[in-house]
PDB file of C-alpha atoms in Angstrom:
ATOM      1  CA  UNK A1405       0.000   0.000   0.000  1.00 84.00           C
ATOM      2  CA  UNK A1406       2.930   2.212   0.611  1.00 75.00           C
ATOM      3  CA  UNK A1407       3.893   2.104  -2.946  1.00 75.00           C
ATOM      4  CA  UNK A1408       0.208   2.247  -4.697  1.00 79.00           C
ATOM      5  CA  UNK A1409       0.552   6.094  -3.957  1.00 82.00           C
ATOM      6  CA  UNK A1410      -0.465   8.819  -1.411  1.00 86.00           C
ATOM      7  CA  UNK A1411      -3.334   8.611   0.441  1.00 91.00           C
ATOM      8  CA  UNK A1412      -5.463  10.886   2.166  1.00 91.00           C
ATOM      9  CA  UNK A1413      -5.008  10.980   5.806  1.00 94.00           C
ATOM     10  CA  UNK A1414      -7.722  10.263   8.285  1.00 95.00           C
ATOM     11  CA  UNK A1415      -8.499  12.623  11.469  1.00 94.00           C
ATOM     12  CA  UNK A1416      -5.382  11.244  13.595  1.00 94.00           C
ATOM     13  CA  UNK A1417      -3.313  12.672  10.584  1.00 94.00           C
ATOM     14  CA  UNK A1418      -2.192   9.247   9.428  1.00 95.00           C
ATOM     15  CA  UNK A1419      -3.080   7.480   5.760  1.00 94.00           C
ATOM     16  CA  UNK A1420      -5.729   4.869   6.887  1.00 96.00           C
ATOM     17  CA  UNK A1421      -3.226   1.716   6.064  1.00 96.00           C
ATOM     18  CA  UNK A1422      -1.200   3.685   8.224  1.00 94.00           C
ATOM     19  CA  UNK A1423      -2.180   3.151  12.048  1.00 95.00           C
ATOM     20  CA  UNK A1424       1.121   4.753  13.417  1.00 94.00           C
ATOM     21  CA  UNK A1425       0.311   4.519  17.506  1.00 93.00           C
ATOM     22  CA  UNK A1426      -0.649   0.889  17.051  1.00 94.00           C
ATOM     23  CA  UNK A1427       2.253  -0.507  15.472  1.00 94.00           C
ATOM     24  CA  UNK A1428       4.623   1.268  18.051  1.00 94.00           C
ATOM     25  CA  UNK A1429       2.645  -0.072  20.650  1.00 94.00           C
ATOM     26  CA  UNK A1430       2.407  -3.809  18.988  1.00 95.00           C
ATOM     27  CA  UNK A1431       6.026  -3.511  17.356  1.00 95.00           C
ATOM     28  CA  UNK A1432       7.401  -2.770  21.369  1.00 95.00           C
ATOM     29  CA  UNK A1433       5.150  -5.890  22.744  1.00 95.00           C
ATOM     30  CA  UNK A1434       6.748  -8.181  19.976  1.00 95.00           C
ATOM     31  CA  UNK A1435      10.457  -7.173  21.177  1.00 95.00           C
ATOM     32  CA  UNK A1436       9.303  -8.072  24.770  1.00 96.00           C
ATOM     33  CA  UNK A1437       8.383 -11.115  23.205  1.00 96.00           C
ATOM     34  CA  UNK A1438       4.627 -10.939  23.261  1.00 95.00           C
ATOM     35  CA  UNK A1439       3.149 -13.563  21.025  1.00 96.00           C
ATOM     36  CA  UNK A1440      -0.249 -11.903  20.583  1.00 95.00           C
ATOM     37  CA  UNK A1441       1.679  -8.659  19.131  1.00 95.00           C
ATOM     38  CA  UNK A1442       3.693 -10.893  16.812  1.00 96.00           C
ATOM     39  CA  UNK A1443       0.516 -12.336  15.772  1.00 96.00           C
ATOM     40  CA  UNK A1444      -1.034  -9.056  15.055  1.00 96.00           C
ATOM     41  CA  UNK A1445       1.969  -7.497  13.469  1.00 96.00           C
ATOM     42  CA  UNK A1446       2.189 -10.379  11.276  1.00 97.00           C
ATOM     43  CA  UNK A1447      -1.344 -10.197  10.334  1.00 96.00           C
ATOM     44  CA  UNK A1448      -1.020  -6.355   9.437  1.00 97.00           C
ATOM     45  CA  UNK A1449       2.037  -7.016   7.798  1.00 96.00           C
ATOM     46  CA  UNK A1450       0.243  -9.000   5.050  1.00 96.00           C
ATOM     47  CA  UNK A1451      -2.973  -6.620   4.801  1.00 97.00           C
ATOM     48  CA  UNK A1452      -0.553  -3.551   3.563  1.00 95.00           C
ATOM     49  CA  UNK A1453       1.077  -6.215   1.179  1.00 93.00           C
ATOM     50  CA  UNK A1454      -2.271  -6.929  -0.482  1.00 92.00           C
ATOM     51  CA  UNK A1455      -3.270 -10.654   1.158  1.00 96.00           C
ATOM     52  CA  UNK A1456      -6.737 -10.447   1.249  1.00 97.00           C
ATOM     53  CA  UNK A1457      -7.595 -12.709   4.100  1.00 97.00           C
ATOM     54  CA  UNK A1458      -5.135 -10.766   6.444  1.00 97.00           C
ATOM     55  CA  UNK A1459      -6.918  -7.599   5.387  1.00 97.00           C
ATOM     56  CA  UNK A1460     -10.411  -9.122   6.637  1.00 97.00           C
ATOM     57  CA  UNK A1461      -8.764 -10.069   9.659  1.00 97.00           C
ATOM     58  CA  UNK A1462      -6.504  -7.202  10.454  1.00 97.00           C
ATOM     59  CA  UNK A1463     -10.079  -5.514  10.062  1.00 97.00           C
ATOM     60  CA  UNK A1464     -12.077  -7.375  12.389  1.00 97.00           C
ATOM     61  CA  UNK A1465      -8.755  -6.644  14.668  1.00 96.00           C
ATOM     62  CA  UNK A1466      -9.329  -2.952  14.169  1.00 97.00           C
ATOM     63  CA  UNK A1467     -13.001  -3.446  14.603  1.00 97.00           C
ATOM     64  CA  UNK A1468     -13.021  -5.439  18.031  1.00 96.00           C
ATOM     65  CA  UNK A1469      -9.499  -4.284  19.557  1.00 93.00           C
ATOM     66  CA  UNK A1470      -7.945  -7.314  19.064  1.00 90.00           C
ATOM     67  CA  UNK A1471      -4.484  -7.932  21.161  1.00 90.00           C
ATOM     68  CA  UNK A1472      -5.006  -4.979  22.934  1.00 88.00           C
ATOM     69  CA  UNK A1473      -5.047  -2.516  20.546  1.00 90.00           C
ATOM     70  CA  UNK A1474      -8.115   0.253  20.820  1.00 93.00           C
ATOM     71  CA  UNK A1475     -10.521  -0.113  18.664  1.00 96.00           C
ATOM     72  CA  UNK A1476     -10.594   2.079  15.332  1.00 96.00           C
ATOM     73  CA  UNK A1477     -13.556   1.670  13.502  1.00 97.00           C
ATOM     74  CA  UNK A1478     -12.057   3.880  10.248  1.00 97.00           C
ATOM     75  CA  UNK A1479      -9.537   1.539   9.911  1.00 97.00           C
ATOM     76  CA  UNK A1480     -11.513  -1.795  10.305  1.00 97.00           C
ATOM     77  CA  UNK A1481     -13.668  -0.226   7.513  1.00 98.00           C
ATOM     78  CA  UNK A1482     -10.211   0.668   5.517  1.00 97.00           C
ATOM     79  CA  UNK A1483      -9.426  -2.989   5.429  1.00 98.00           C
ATOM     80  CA  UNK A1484     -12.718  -4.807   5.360  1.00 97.00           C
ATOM     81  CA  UNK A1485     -13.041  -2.099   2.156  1.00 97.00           C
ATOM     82  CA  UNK A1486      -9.718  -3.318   0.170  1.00 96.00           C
ATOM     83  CA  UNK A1487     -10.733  -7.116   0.922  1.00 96.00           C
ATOM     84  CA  UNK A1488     -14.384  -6.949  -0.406  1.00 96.00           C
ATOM     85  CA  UNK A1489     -12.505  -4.706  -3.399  1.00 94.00           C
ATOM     86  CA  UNK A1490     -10.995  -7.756  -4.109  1.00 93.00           C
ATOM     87  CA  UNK A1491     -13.776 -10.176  -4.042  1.00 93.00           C
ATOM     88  CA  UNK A1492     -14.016 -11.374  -0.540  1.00 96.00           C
ATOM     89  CA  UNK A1493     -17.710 -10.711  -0.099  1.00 96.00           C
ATOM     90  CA  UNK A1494     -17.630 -11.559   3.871  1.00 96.00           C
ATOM     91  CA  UNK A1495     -15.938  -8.450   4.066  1.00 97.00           C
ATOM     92  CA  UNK A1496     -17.660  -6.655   1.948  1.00 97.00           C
ATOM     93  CA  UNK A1497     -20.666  -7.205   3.872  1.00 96.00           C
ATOM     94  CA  UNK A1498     -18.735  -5.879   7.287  1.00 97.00           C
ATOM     95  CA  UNK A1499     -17.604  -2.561   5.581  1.00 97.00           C
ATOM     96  CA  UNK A1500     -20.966  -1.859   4.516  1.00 97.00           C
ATOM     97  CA  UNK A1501     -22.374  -2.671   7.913  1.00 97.00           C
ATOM     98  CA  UNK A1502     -20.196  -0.214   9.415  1.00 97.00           C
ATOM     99  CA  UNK A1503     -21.038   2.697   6.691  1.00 96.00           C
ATOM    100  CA  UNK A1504     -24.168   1.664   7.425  1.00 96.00           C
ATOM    101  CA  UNK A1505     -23.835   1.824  11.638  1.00 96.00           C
ATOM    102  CA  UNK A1506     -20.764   4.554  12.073  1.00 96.00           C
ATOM    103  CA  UNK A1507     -19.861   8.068  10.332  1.00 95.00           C
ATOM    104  CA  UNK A1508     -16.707   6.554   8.386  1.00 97.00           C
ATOM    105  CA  UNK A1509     -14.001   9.306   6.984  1.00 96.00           C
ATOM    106  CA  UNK A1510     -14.342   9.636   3.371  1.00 95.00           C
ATOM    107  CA  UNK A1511     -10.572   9.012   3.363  1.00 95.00           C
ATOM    108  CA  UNK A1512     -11.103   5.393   4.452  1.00 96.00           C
ATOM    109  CA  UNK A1513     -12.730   4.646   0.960  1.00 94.00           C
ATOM    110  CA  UNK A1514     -10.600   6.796  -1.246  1.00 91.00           C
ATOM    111  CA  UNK A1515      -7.932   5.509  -3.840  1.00 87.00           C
ATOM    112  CA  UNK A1516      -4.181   6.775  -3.767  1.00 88.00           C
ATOM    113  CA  UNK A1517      -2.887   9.695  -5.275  1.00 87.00           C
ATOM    114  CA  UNK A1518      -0.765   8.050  -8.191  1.00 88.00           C
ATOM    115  CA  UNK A1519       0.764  11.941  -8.715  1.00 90.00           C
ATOM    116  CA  UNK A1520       1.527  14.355  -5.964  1.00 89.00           C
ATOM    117  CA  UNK A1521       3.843  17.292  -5.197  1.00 91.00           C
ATOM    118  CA  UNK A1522       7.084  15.869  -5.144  1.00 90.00           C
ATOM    119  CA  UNK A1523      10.777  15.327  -7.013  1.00 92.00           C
ATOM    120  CA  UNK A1524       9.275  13.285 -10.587  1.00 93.00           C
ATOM    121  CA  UNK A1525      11.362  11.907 -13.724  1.00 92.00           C
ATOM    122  CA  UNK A1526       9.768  11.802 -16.753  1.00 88.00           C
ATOM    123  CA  UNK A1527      10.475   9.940 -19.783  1.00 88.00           C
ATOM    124  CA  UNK A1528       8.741  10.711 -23.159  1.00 85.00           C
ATOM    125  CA  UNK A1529       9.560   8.060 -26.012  1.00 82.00           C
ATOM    126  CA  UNK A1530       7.908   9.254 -29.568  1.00 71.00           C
ATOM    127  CA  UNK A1531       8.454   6.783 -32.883  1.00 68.00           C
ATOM    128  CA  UNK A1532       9.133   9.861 -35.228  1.00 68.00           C
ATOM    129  CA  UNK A1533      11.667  12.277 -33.013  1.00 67.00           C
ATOM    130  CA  UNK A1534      14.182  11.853 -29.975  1.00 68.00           C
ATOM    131  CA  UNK A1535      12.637  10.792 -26.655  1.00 71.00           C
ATOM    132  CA  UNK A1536      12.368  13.406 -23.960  1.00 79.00           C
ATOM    133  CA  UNK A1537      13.762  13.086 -20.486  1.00 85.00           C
ATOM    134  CA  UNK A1538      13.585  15.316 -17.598  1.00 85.00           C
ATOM    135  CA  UNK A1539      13.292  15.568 -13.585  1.00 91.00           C
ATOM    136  CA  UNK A1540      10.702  18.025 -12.152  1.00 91.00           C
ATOM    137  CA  UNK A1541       9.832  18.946  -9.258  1.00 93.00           C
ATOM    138  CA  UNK A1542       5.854  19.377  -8.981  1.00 94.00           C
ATOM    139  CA  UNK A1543       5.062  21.983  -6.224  1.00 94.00           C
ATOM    140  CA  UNK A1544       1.970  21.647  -3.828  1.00 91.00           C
ATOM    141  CA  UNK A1545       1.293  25.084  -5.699  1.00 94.00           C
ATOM    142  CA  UNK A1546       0.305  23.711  -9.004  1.00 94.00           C
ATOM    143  CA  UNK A1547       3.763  25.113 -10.174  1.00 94.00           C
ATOM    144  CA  UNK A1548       6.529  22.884 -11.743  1.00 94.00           C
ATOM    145  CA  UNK A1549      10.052  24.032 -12.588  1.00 92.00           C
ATOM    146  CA  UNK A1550      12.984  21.391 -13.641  1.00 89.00           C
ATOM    147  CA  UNK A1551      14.515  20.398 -16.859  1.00 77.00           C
ATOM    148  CA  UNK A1552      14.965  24.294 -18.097  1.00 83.00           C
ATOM    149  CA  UNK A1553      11.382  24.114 -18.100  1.00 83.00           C
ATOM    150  CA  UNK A1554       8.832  25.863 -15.433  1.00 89.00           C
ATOM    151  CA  UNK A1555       5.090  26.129 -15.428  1.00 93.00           C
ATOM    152  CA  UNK A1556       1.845  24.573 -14.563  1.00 95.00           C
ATOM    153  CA  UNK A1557       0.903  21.340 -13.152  1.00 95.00           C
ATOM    154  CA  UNK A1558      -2.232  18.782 -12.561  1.00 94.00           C
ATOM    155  CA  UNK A1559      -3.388  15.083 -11.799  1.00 92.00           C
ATOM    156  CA  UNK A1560      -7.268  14.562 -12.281  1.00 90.00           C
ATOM    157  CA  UNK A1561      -7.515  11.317  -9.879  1.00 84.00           C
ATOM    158  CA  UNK A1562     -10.637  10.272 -11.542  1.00 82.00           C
ATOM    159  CA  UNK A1563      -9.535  10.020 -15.240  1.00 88.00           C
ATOM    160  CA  UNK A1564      -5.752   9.036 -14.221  1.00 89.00           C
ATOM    161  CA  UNK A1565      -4.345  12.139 -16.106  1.00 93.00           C
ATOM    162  CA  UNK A1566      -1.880  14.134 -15.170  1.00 93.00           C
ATOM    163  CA  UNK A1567      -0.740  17.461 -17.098  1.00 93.00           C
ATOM    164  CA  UNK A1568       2.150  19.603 -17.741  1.00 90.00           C
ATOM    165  CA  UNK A1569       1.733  23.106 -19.155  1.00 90.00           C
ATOM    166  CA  UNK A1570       4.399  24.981 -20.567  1.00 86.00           C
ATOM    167  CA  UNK A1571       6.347  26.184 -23.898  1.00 80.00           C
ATOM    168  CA  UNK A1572       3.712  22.953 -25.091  1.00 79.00           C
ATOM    169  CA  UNK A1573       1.420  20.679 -23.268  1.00 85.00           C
ATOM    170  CA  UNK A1574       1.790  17.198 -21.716  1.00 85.00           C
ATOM    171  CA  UNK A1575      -1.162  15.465 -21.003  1.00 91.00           C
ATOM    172  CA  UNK A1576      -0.351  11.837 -19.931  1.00 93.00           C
ATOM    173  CA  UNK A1577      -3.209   9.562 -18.836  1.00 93.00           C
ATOM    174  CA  UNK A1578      -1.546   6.818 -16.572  1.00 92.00           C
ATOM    175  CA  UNK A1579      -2.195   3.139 -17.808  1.00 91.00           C
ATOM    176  CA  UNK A1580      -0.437   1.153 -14.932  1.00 87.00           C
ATOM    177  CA  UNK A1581       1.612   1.120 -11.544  1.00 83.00           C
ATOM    178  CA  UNK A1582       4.262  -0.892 -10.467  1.00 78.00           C
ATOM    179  CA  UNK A1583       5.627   0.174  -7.566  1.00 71.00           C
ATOM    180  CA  UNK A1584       7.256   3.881  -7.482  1.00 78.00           C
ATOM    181  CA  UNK A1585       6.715   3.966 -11.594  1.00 88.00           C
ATOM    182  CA  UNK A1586       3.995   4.971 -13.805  1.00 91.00           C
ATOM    183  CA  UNK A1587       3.603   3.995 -16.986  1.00 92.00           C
ATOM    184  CA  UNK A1588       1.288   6.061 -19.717  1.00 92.00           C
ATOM    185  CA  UNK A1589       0.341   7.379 -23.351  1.00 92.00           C
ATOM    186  CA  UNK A1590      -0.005  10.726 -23.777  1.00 89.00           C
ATOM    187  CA  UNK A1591      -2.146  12.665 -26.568  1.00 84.00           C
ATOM    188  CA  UNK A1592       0.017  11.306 -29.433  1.00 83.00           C
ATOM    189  CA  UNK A1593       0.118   8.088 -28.284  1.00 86.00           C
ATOM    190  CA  UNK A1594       3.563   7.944 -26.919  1.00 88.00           C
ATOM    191  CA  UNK A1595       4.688   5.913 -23.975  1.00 91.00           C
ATOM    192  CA  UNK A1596       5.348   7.829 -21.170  1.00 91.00           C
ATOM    193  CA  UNK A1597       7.336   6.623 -17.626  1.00 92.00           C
ATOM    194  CA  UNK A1598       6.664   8.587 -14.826  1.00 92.00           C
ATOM    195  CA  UNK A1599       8.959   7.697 -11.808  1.00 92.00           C
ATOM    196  CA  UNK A1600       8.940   9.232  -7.984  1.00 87.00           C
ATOM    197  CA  UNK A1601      12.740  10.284  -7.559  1.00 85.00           C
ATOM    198  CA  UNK A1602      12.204  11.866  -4.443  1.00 62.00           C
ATOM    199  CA  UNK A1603      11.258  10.555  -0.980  1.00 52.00           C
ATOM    200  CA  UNK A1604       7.213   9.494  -0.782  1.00 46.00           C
ATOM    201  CA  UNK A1605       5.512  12.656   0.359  1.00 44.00           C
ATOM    202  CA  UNK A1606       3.394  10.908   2.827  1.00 40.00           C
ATOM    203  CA  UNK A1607       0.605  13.250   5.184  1.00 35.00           C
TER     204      UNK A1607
END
């Protein structure tokens, strides 16, 4: 989950696969050797990483304040959420029970941010001239500069397109993600590669 992008954060301030007090708490119990916290941690450890059945059970952890950790009822729904996203229906039927029962964070049911302000290298490759290649930084302004180039900059989250504008315009809409790389066709139909360069600008 780390890599899939940033997240919105929920009210404590944290991205919602991202329950910092907990695993301080839990990762402290395991060093003393506390086999419920190595349970848990374990069990967390394999929700972020996409295994679906750890994300149903790290959210009925969440949910009941399993191994001592308080309940957080955005969270459960964060992780019942992913797993019913990815077919378990069980938990699909949890995270709508909760929407249903509790006023969950919007956060807890948003995608990732694929593009965000941030250090960026672009490649542009193009059949009929050189291929570009730049680093820019994107400012939480809407302003780029890198490359000799400055200017203007967007991501529309719902159509997967992010834009440059300057001397000319680059509008890329982003076909796939694997890990901190982005891979995408702009106008013209050339393939792009966007790739984070900088460290992840988490909340």
């Amino acid at each position: 989950m780390p890599m899939m992008g940033r997240w919105s954060p929920l009210p404590d301030g944290m991205p919602p696969w991202l329950p910092f007090h907990a695993l301080l708490a839990m990762s402290q119990r395991e060093h003393a050797g506390d086999d419920a916290a190595r349970a848990w941690l374990d069990a967390y450890r394999r929700a972020v990483q996409g295994d679906v059945m750890a994300q149903a059970r790290i959210g009925s952890a969440f949910e009941h304040g399993e191994a001592g950790v308080a309940p957080d009822p955005a969270r459960a729904f964060f992780f019942y959420y992913r797993a019913g996203l990815a077919g378990d229906a069980g938990a699909t039927g949890e995270a709508l029970r909760l929407k249903d029962a509790l006023d969950i964070p919007a956060a807890a049911m948003e995608e990732p941010t694929l593009v965000y302000p941030g250090q960026w290298r672009w490649w542009r490759e193009e059949a009929d001239r050189p291929g570009t290649r730049l680093v820019v930084e994107l400012g939480a302004d809407g302003r780029f500069t890198g490359g000799g180039a400055h200017g203007l900059w967007s991501y529309d989250s719902a159509r997967h397109i992010v834009t440059l504008a300057h001397h000319e315009t680059w509008r890329v809409r982003i076909l796939g993600c694997r890990d901190t790389t982005l891979f995408g066709q702009d106008a013209r139909g050339a393939l792009c590669i966007i790739e984070r360069t900088g460290p992840g600008r988490q909340p």
